[in-house]
Amino acid sequence: MTRTPLSGVACSIARATDLFGDAWTALIMRDVLTGIDRFDELAQDLGISRKVLTVRLARLVEEGVLVRERYQERPPRERYAATEKGEELYPVLLALMSWGDRWYAGEAGPPARIHHLDCARDTTMVAACAHCGGPLTPENTTQLPGPGGRIGPGTRVLGPLLAARTERGDPDV
Amino acid sequence: MTRTPLSGVACSIARATDLFGDAWTALIMRDVLTGIDRFDELAQDLGISRKVLTVRLARLVEEGVLVRERYQERPPRERYAATEKGEELYPVLLALMSWGDRWYAGEAGPPARIHHLDCARDTTMVAACAHCGGPLTPENTTQLPGPGGRIGPGTRVLGPLLAARTERGDPDV
DNA sequence: CGAAAGAGTTCCTTCAGGGAACTCGCCAGG
DNA sequence: CCTGGCGAGTTCCCTGAAGGAACTCTTTCG
C-alpha cells in the first residue's frame, strides 16, 4: 500500500488529509475530545485493533495533536489529551457530523444533538466567513493563489469555482 | 487490511468518515468542486493510481456524492459532477483547509486564499452556530443523545465535553 | 498468592493501494 | 487506409498496512 505522502504538496487540504484522512483518526479525535482518552477505553469504544491504535496515537502525538500524559503514578496510568492544535480540529469533526446528520440520519433523526451553551439551543454547524459571519458556499467563494502558493502540479487548493462554473456555462451563477 | 465498516455505527462522524476517511476522497472532491472533473485530469492532478481513482469515483457515484455524466457524444466524454450532497461537503473541505493553513503554512503563508464574494474579502472559515451565528468550540458546546441515538458501544457522538472536563477537574470550565 | 486492569507488543494472514502496462472506441493527418 | 493520440478505464503483480488474537509487564486488590 504505502500511502502516497501528501505532506510535501502545497495544499492545505492535502496536508490535513495526510494526517486526518484515514479510517480512524477522526474517531480517535472525537473520543479524546469527548473524554475517552485512555488506551483501553479507546480500543474498546472504537473496536480498533490495538496495534493500529498504538500506531495512530503515536502519529498524533508526533504531530502535536495529542499529548500522552501520565495522570497518575502508582499504578502508572496514561491518558491522551488534545493540544490546542488538536482542539482546533473540532470544526472538522462538526462539519463531518453535520454532513452525516443531514444525509444519513434515519427517520429517527440524528444520533446526537449539539447543544450550544451560548444561545442555549440545540444546533448544527454552518461554515461562516471569519470577517462578516455570512455563510461560505461553493457559490459565493472563489479561490486565488496565496502567498505560499507555488503553482504547479498538485498545487490546486479549491481553485476558482466560479470561474470553472462560468466556463462550463452553468446557469446558476 | 479490509477496513472495518463503520457505516452501521450510529455516529454521524463515523458514517461520514466511512466515506470521507481515506487518503484521496477529500482531494477528489476538492478537484471536482474546482472544475477538475475528468478522469485523466484527476489522475494527473492528484498523482493517484488510475485503478484506485476508478474505485473511488465509483464509490462516490454510488453514494450519490458525484454523478458521472456524458457531456459530449462523438467522441464520448465523461465528467464527474458534484451533486447537492457532494457540494455540501464544502464545509468539511474548508475546515480541513483552515486547519492546514493554520498549522502547516510555511513562512510564505498559506498556498491559497478563499475570497468571499459577499463581503469582498479574503477570509477563513469559522464554525458557527446555525441559530445565533456565534462560534462553536469544544468549550461552549455539549452533546446530548439525539432522537436516533441508540446508546451502546460505538454510539458516542462527541459526547458531553463539559461533563467530561468537569469530572476530570479541568480548571478552565 | 492468584487474578485483574492498564498499556502495549508480537506474529500471522489478508486484501487494498501503488505502479506500470494493456485495452478499446473514436477522431485527425498523411 | 494506416498510424497516432486522447479519453477512460482494466489487468496484473507486488508490497505493506490493517485485522485479529495471543502474549508481556507492571502494579494493585481480595
Short mmCIF file of C-alpha atoms (C1' of nucleotides) in Angstrom, two decimals:
data_model
loop_
_atom_site.label_atom_id
_atom_site.label_comp_id
_atom_site.label_asym_id
_atom_site.label_seq_id
_atom_site.Cartn_x
_atom_site.Cartn_y
_atom_site.Cartn_z
CA MET A 1 0.00 0.00 0.00
CA THR A 2 2.33 2.72 1.23
CA ARG A 3 0.09 5.71 1.14
CA THR A 4 1.32 8.36 -1.19
CA PRO A 5 2.86 11.02 1.05
CA LEU A 6 0.93 14.21 0.59
CA SER A 7 2.69 16.29 3.18
CA GLY A 8 5.01 17.85 0.66
CA VAL A 9 2.23 19.07 -1.56
CA ALA A 10 1.45 22.77 -1.34
CA CYS A 11 -2.19 22.31 -0.49
CA SER A 12 -3.56 22.69 2.97
CA ILE A 13 -6.29 20.18 2.34
CA ALA A 14 -3.72 17.64 1.24
CA ARG A 15 -1.63 18.31 4.32
CA ALA A 16 -4.59 18.00 6.62
CA THR A 17 -5.73 14.90 4.78
CA ASP A 18 -2.32 13.37 5.15
CA LEU A 19 -2.95 13.22 8.87
CA PHE A 20 -6.70 13.14 9.06
CA GLY A 21 -7.54 11.09 6.01
CA ASP A 22 -7.68 7.63 7.41
CA ALA A 23 -10.37 5.49 8.82
CA TRP A 24 -9.61 6.07 12.48
CA THR A 25 -8.10 9.46 13.20
CA ALA A 26 -11.39 11.36 13.15
CA LEU A 27 -12.98 8.86 15.50
CA ILE A 28 -9.99 8.95 17.82
CA MET A 29 -10.15 12.73 17.99
CA ARG A 30 -13.88 12.59 18.61
CA ASP A 31 -13.32 10.25 21.52
CA VAL A 32 -10.41 12.13 23.01
CA LEU A 33 -12.27 15.44 22.86
CA THR A 34 -15.18 13.63 24.44
CA GLY A 35 -13.22 12.40 27.38
CA ILE A 36 -12.49 8.88 26.20
CA ASP A 37 -8.78 9.26 26.50
CA ARG A 38 -7.21 6.06 27.80
CA PHE A 39 -5.74 3.37 25.60
CA ASP A 40 -8.07 0.57 26.55
CA GLU A 41 -11.13 2.77 26.57
CA LEU A 42 -10.33 3.88 23.05
CA ALA A 43 -9.64 0.36 21.85
CA GLN A 44 -12.95 -0.85 23.19
CA ASP A 45 -15.07 2.09 22.17
CA LEU A 46 -13.75 2.13 18.64
CA GLY A 47 -13.33 -1.57 18.08
CA ILE A 48 -9.98 -0.74 16.57
CA SER A 49 -7.11 -3.18 16.54
CA ARG A 50 -4.80 -2.38 19.46
CA LYS A 51 -1.84 -2.40 17.15
CA VAL A 52 -3.34 0.15 14.82
CA LEU A 53 -4.42 2.28 17.77
CA THR A 54 -0.83 2.30 19.01
CA VAL A 55 0.41 3.47 15.64
CA ARG A 56 -2.30 6.14 15.27
CA LEU A 57 -1.77 7.57 18.72
CA ALA A 58 1.98 7.69 18.18
CA ARG A 59 1.44 9.58 14.96
CA LEU A 60 -0.97 12.03 16.56
CA VAL A 61 1.45 12.67 19.40
CA GLU A 62 4.30 13.10 16.97
CA GLU A 63 2.24 15.64 15.04
CA GLY A 64 1.50 17.58 18.19
CA VAL A 65 -2.21 16.95 18.02
CA LEU A 66 -2.28 14.88 21.17
CA VAL A 67 -0.05 14.63 24.19
CA ARG A 68 0.46 11.49 26.20
CA GLU A 69 0.44 12.37 29.86
CA ARG A 70 0.72 10.35 33.00
CA TYR A 71 -2.16 11.44 35.15
CA GLN A 72 -1.42 9.08 37.96
CA GLU A 73 1.64 7.35 39.37
CA ARG A 74 1.21 4.13 41.29
CA PRO A 75 -0.20 2.50 39.35
CA PRO A 76 1.09 4.38 36.33
CA ARG A 77 -1.78 5.48 34.13
CA GLU A 78 -1.56 7.40 30.91
CA ARG A 79 -4.07 9.43 29.04
CA TYR A 80 -4.11 11.21 25.73
CA ALA A 81 -5.14 14.84 25.71
CA ALA A 82 -5.78 17.15 22.80
CA THR A 83 -3.40 20.04 22.36
CA GLU A 84 -4.52 23.37 21.00
CA LYS A 85 -3.75 22.04 17.56
CA GLY A 86 -5.91 19.04 18.33
CA GLU A 87 -8.80 21.05 19.69
CA GLU A 88 -8.81 23.10 16.54
CA LEU A 89 -9.82 20.01 14.64
CA TYR A 90 -13.21 20.44 16.26
CA PRO A 91 -14.67 22.30 13.26
CA VAL A 92 -13.66 19.42 11.01
CA LEU A 93 -15.48 16.99 13.26
CA LEU A 94 -18.51 19.24 13.42
CA ALA A 95 -18.55 19.57 9.65
CA LEU A 96 -18.37 15.81 9.20
CA MET A 97 -21.08 15.36 11.79
CA SER A 98 -23.40 17.93 10.22
CA TRP A 99 -23.00 16.31 6.86
CA GLY A 100 -23.54 12.84 8.25
CA ASP A 101 -26.62 14.02 10.14
CA ARG A 102 -28.04 15.63 7.07
CA TRP A 103 -27.53 12.72 4.72
CA TYR A 104 -27.50 9.61 6.85
CA ALA A 105 -29.79 10.24 9.78
CA GLY A 106 -32.61 7.74 9.65
CA GLU A 107 -36.24 8.52 10.30
CA ALA A 108 -35.46 8.62 13.97
CA GLY A 109 -33.28 11.67 13.43
CA PRO A 110 -29.60 12.20 14.13
CA PRO A 111 -27.95 10.09 16.81
CA ALA A 112 -26.79 13.11 18.77
CA ARG A 113 -27.51 16.77 19.26
CA ILE A 114 -25.01 19.54 19.73
CA HIS A 115 -26.08 21.92 22.41
CA HIS A 116 -24.70 25.43 22.14
CA LEU A 117 -24.28 26.89 25.58
CA ASP A 118 -24.02 30.47 24.37
CA CYS A 119 -27.52 30.52 22.94
CA ALA A 120 -28.90 27.57 24.86
CA ARG A 121 -30.22 25.74 21.82
CA ASP A 122 -29.55 22.51 20.02
CA THR A 123 -27.84 23.43 16.82
CA THR A 124 -25.81 22.42 13.82
CA MET A 125 -22.64 23.85 12.39
CA VAL A 126 -22.56 26.16 9.43
CA ALA A 127 -19.42 27.33 7.70
CA ALA A 128 -19.15 31.05 8.24
CA CYS A 129 -16.89 33.82 6.99
CA ALA A 130 -14.45 34.88 9.69
CA HIS A 131 -15.00 38.51 8.72
CA CYS A 132 -18.66 39.07 8.04
CA GLY A 133 -20.12 35.92 9.56
CA GLY A 134 -22.03 35.15 6.39
CA PRO A 135 -22.23 31.64 5.01
CA LEU A 136 -19.43 30.22 2.91
CA THR A 137 -20.61 28.12 -0.01
CA PRO A 138 -19.16 26.97 -3.31
CA GLU A 139 -21.34 29.62 -4.92
CA ASN A 140 -20.15 32.67 -3.03
CA THR A 141 -16.45 31.91 -2.79
CA THR A 142 -13.54 31.95 -5.16
CA GLN A 143 -10.02 30.88 -4.66
CA LEU A 144 -6.88 32.70 -5.51
CA PRO A 145 -3.29 31.61 -5.18
CA GLY A 146 -1.97 32.62 -1.78
CA PRO A 147 1.42 33.95 -0.74
CA GLY A 148 2.79 30.45 -0.17
CA GLY A 149 1.30 29.04 -3.33
CA ARG A 150 3.80 27.64 -5.72
CA ILE A 151 1.72 26.98 -8.76
CA GLY A 152 2.35 23.65 -10.35
CA PRO A 153 1.06 20.10 -10.44
CA GLY A 154 -0.70 19.20 -7.24
CA THR A 155 -0.83 22.76 -6.07
CA ARG A 156 -4.50 23.43 -6.56
CA VAL A 157 -6.39 24.43 -3.50
CA LEU A 158 -10.08 24.62 -4.19
CA GLY A 159 -9.49 26.72 -7.25
CA PRO A 160 -11.73 29.32 -8.80
CA LEU A 161 -15.08 27.70 -8.54
CA LEU A 162 -16.98 30.48 -10.11
CA ALA A 163 -14.58 30.70 -12.97
CA ALA A 164 -14.84 26.99 -13.60
CA ARG A 165 -18.61 27.13 -13.46
CA THR A 166 -18.82 30.08 -15.72
CA GLU A 167 -16.59 28.42 -18.27
CA ARG A 168 -18.82 25.39 -18.28
CA GLY A 169 -21.77 27.63 -18.83
CA ASP A 170 -23.59 26.70 -15.64
CA PRO A 171 -26.74 28.74 -15.47
CA ASP A 172 -26.91 29.14 -11.70
CA VAL A 173 -24.06 31.57 -11.32
CA MET B 1 -6.40 -4.71 5.78
CA THR B 2 -10.11 -4.69 4.99
CA ARG B 3 -11.22 -1.51 6.62
CA THR B 4 -13.63 -2.02 9.43
CA PRO B 5 -17.04 -1.00 8.08
CA LEU B 6 -18.27 1.94 10.09
CA SER B 7 -21.46 2.61 8.21
CA GLY B 8 -23.57 0.63 10.63
CA VAL B 9 -22.43 2.57 13.64
CA ALA B 10 -24.87 5.11 14.99
CA CYS B 11 -22.50 8.05 14.78
CA SER B 12 -22.64 10.61 12.06
CA ILE B 13 -18.93 11.20 12.23
CA ALA B 14 -18.31 7.51 11.75
CA ARG B 15 -20.68 7.41 8.80
CA ALA B 16 -19.10 10.41 7.20
CA THR B 17 -15.65 9.02 7.90
CA ASP B 18 -16.60 5.75 6.32
CA LEU B 19 -16.84 7.59 3.03
CA PHE B 20 -14.54 10.51 3.56
CA GLY B 21 -11.86 8.97 5.72
CA ASP B 22 -9.37 7.87 3.16
CA ALA B 23 -6.37 9.39 1.57
CA TRP B 24 -8.00 10.50 -1.63
CA THR B 25 -11.66 11.33 -1.31
CA ALA B 26 -11.14 14.81 0.09
CA LEU B 27 -8.73 15.66 -2.69
CA ILE B 28 -11.04 14.26 -5.32
CA MET B 29 -13.90 16.39 -4.01
CA ARG B 30 -11.66 19.42 -3.92
CA ASP B 31 -10.75 18.89 -7.54
CA VAL B 32 -14.26 18.17 -8.74
CA LEU B 33 -15.64 21.23 -6.99
CA THR B 34 -12.81 23.15 -8.55
CA GLY B 35 -13.60 22.12 -12.06
CA ILE B 36 -11.11 19.29 -12.46
CA ASP B 37 -13.69 16.74 -13.30
CA ARG B 38 -12.43 14.38 -15.99
CA PHE B 39 -10.82 11.04 -15.27
CA ASP B 40 -7.42 11.75 -16.75
CA GLU B 41 -7.28 15.26 -15.35
CA LEU B 42 -7.93 13.90 -11.91
CA ALA B 43 -5.38 11.12 -12.27
CA GLN B 44 -2.72 13.57 -13.31
CA ASP B 45 -3.51 16.32 -10.87
CA LEU B 46 -3.65 14.00 -7.90
CA GLY B 47 -0.94 11.57 -8.86
CA ILE B 48 -3.32 8.83 -7.81
CA SER B 49 -3.18 5.36 -9.23
CA ARG B 50 -5.73 5.06 -12.02
CA LYS B 51 -7.06 1.90 -10.52
CA VAL B 52 -7.72 3.50 -7.16
CA LEU B 53 -9.25 6.52 -8.83
CA THR B 54 -11.68 4.24 -10.64
CA VAL B 55 -12.69 2.61 -7.39
CA ARG B 56 -13.03 5.93 -5.54
CA LEU B 57 -15.13 7.54 -8.23
CA ALA B 58 -17.38 4.51 -8.40
CA ARG B 59 -17.90 4.67 -4.67
CA LEU B 60 -18.65 8.39 -4.74
CA VAL B 61 -21.15 7.91 -7.53
CA GLU B 62 -22.73 5.02 -5.72
CA GLU B 63 -23.09 7.18 -2.63
CA GLY B 64 -24.73 9.93 -4.60
CA VAL B 65 -21.96 12.41 -3.96
CA LEU B 66 -20.93 12.60 -7.58
CA VAL B 67 -22.69 11.90 -10.85
CA ARG B 68 -20.98 10.65 -13.95
CA GLU B 69 -22.33 12.48 -16.92
CA ARG B 70 -21.57 12.38 -20.59
CA TYR B 71 -21.07 15.95 -21.59
CA GLN B 72 -20.27 15.16 -25.19
CA GLU B 73 -21.08 12.40 -27.64
CA ARG B 74 -18.74 11.74 -30.50
CA PRO B 75 -16.23 11.28 -29.15
CA PRO B 76 -17.85 10.21 -25.89
CA ARG B 77 -16.53 12.21 -22.99
CA GLU B 78 -17.48 11.85 -19.37
CA ARG B 79 -17.17 14.14 -16.44
CA TYR B 80 -17.89 13.85 -12.77
CA ALA B 81 -20.05 16.49 -11.16
CA ALA B 82 -20.89 17.07 -7.53
CA THR B 83 -24.48 16.55 -6.50
CA GLU B 84 -26.09 18.61 -3.78
CA LYS B 85 -24.88 16.01 -1.32
CA GLY B 86 -21.40 16.43 -2.74
CA GLU B 87 -21.46 20.21 -2.64
CA GLU B 88 -22.42 20.08 0.98
CA LEU B 89 -19.07 18.55 1.73
CA TYR B 90 -17.65 22.00 1.09
CA PRO B 91 -17.61 22.93 4.80
CA VAL B 92 -15.57 19.82 5.53
CA LEU B 93 -13.04 20.86 2.93
CA LEU B 94 -12.97 24.41 4.24
CA ALA B 95 -12.46 23.16 7.77
CA LEU B 96 -9.59 20.93 6.71
CA MET B 97 -8.13 23.79 4.72
CA SER B 98 -8.37 26.27 7.57
CA TRP B 99 -6.70 23.85 9.91
CA GLY B 100 -3.97 23.04 7.44
CA ASP B 101 -3.38 26.74 6.78
CA ARG B 102 -3.16 27.50 10.45
CA TRP B 103 -0.75 24.72 11.36
CA TYR B 104 1.19 23.92 8.24
CA ALA B 105 1.52 27.11 6.27
CA GLY B 106 5.18 27.96 5.95
CA GLU B 107 6.66 31.39 6.40
CA ALA B 108 5.37 32.25 2.97
CA GLY B 109 1.81 31.92 4.21
CA PRO B 110 -0.95 29.64 3.05
CA PRO B 111 -0.88 28.33 -0.51
CA ALA B 112 -4.29 29.72 -1.34
CA ARG B 113 -6.77 32.31 -0.24
CA ILE B 114 -10.52 31.99 -0.09
CA HIS B 115 -12.23 35.05 -1.38
CA HIS B 116 -15.72 35.66 -0.06
CA LEU B 117 -17.77 37.39 -2.71
CA ASP B 118 -20.46 38.54 -0.28
CA CYS B 119 -18.10 40.71 1.72
CA ALA B 120 -15.36 41.02 -0.88
CA ARG B 121 -12.56 39.93 1.43
CA ASP B 122 -10.11 37.11 1.68
CA THR B 123 -11.23 35.03 4.58
CA THR B 124 -11.09 31.80 6.51
CA MET B 125 -13.83 29.53 7.74
CA VAL B 126 -15.09 29.51 11.28
CA ALA B 127 -17.55 27.02 12.68
CA ALA B 128 -20.70 28.92 13.56
CA CYS B 129 -23.95 28.10 15.29
CA ALA B 130 -26.78 27.79 12.79
CA HIS B 131 -29.06 29.69 15.16
CA CYS B 132 -27.14 32.53 16.71
CA GLY B 133 -24.13 32.63 14.42
CA GLY B 134 -21.76 32.51 17.37
CA PRO B 135 -18.64 30.37 17.30
CA LEU B 136 -18.85 26.67 18.11
CA THR B 137 -15.94 25.41 20.18
CA PRO B 138 -15.28 22.44 22.43
CA GLU B 139 -15.72 24.84 25.33
CA ASN B 140 -19.14 26.20 24.56
CA THR B 141 -20.84 23.04 23.29
CA THR B 142 -22.15 19.92 24.90
CA GLN B 143 -23.56 16.85 23.34
CA LEU B 144 -26.70 15.03 24.19
CA PRO B 145 -28.11 11.84 22.76
CA GLY B 146 -30.36 12.64 19.84
CA PRO B 147 -33.64 11.11 18.76
CA GLY B 148 -31.89 8.50 16.63
CA GLY B 149 -29.28 7.73 19.23
CA ARG B 150 -29.26 4.18 20.37
CA ILE B 151 -26.88 4.28 23.25
CA GLY B 152 -24.40 1.49 23.32
CA PRO B 153 -20.85 0.62 22.32
CA GLY B 154 -19.68 2.71 19.44
CA THR B 155 -22.57 5.10 19.73
CA ARG B 156 -20.77 8.08 21.14
CA VAL B 157 -21.02 11.23 19.10
CA LEU B 158 -18.79 13.88 20.51
CA GLY B 159 -20.23 13.28 23.95
CA PRO B 160 -20.61 15.66 26.82
CA LEU B 161 -17.41 17.55 26.68
CA LEU B 162 -18.13 19.80 29.53
CA ALA B 163 -19.23 16.95 31.72
CA ALA B 164 -16.08 15.03 30.93
CA ARG B 165 -13.95 18.03 31.63
CA THR B 166 -15.69 18.82 34.85
CA GLU B 167 -15.29 15.28 36.05
CA ARG B 168 -11.59 15.44 35.41
CA GLY B 169 -11.43 18.65 37.35
CA ASP B 170 -10.17 20.77 34.50
CA PRO B 171 -9.89 24.34 35.73
CA ASP B 172 -10.86 26.11 32.55
CA VAL B 173 -14.54 25.28 32.57
"C1'" DC C 1 -0.85 -15.93 46.12
"C1'" DG C 2 -3.78 -15.57 42.20
"C1'" DA C 3 -6.48 -12.50 39.48
"C1'" DA C 4 -7.25 -8.36 37.11
"C1'" DA C 5 -6.57 -3.83 34.87
"C1'" DG C 6 -3.82 -0.76 32.02
"C1'" DA C 7 -0.88 -0.24 28.23
"C1'" DG C 8 1.17 -2.04 24.85
"C1'" DT C 9 3.91 -5.92 21.63
"C1'" DT C 10 4.39 -9.71 18.64
"C1'" DC C 11 3.03 -12.69 14.95
"C1'" DC C 12 0.44 -14.26 11.10
"C1'" DT C 13 -2.79 -13.50 7.32
"C1'" DT C 14 -5.22 -10.96 4.05
"C1'" DC C 15 -6.50 -7.61 0.99
"C1'" DA C 16 -6.38 -2.52 -0.59
"C1'" DG C 17 -3.05 0.69 -2.67
"C1'" DG C 18 0.96 1.67 -5.94
"C1'" DG C 19 2.79 1.28 -10.48
"C1'" DA C 20 3.06 0.28 -14.98
"C1'" DA C 21 1.40 -1.86 -18.97
"C1'" DC C 22 -2.57 -3.02 -21.78
"C1'" DT C 23 -7.32 -2.28 -24.00
"C1'" DC C 24 -10.90 -0.07 -26.74
"C1'" DG C 25 -13.60 3.48 -29.16
"C1'" DC C 26 -13.18 7.40 -31.74
"C1'" DC C 27 -11.21 11.03 -34.47
"C1'" DA C 28 -7.21 13.55 -37.32
"C1'" DG C 29 -3.49 13.62 -40.53
"C1'" DG C 30 -0.52 11.94 -44.33
"C1'" DC D 1 -6.02 3.15 -45.24
"C1'" DC D 2 -2.77 3.03 -41.72
"C1'" DT D 3 -0.77 5.27 -37.77
"C1'" DG D 4 -1.07 8.19 -33.85
"C1'" DG D 5 -3.18 10.10 -29.94
"C1'" DC D 6 -6.62 11.12 -26.43
"C1'" DG D 7 -10.01 9.78 -23.01
"C1'" DA D 8 -11.35 6.44 -19.93
"C1'" DG D 9 -10.67 2.69 -17.89
"C1'" DT D 10 -8.73 -2.65 -16.97
"C1'" DT D 11 -5.49 -6.04 -15.76
"C1'" DC D 12 -1.55 -7.85 -13.27
"C1'" DC D 13 1.84 -8.29 -9.94
"C1'" DC D 14 4.00 -6.74 -5.51
"C1'" DT D 15 4.22 -4.68 -1.13
"C1'" DG D 16 2.91 -3.29 3.23
"C1'" DA D 17 -0.75 -1.59 6.34
"C1'" DA D 18 -4.96 -3.20 8.80
"C1'" DG D 19 -7.26 -7.15 11.39
"C1'" DG D 20 -7.21 -10.28 14.95
"C1'" DA D 21 -5.81 -12.84 18.62
"C1'" DA D 22 -2.41 -14.10 21.82
"C1'" DC D 23 1.40 -12.71 24.73
"C1'" DT D 24 4.11 -9.49 28.00
"C1'" DC D 25 4.94 -6.46 32.10
"C1'" DT D 26 3.85 -3.84 35.95
"C1'" DT D 27 1.19 -2.77 39.79
"C1'" DT D 28 -2.72 -3.14 42.79
"C1'" DC D 29 -6.73 -5.72 45.02
"C1'" DG D 30 -9.01 -9.54 47.58
#
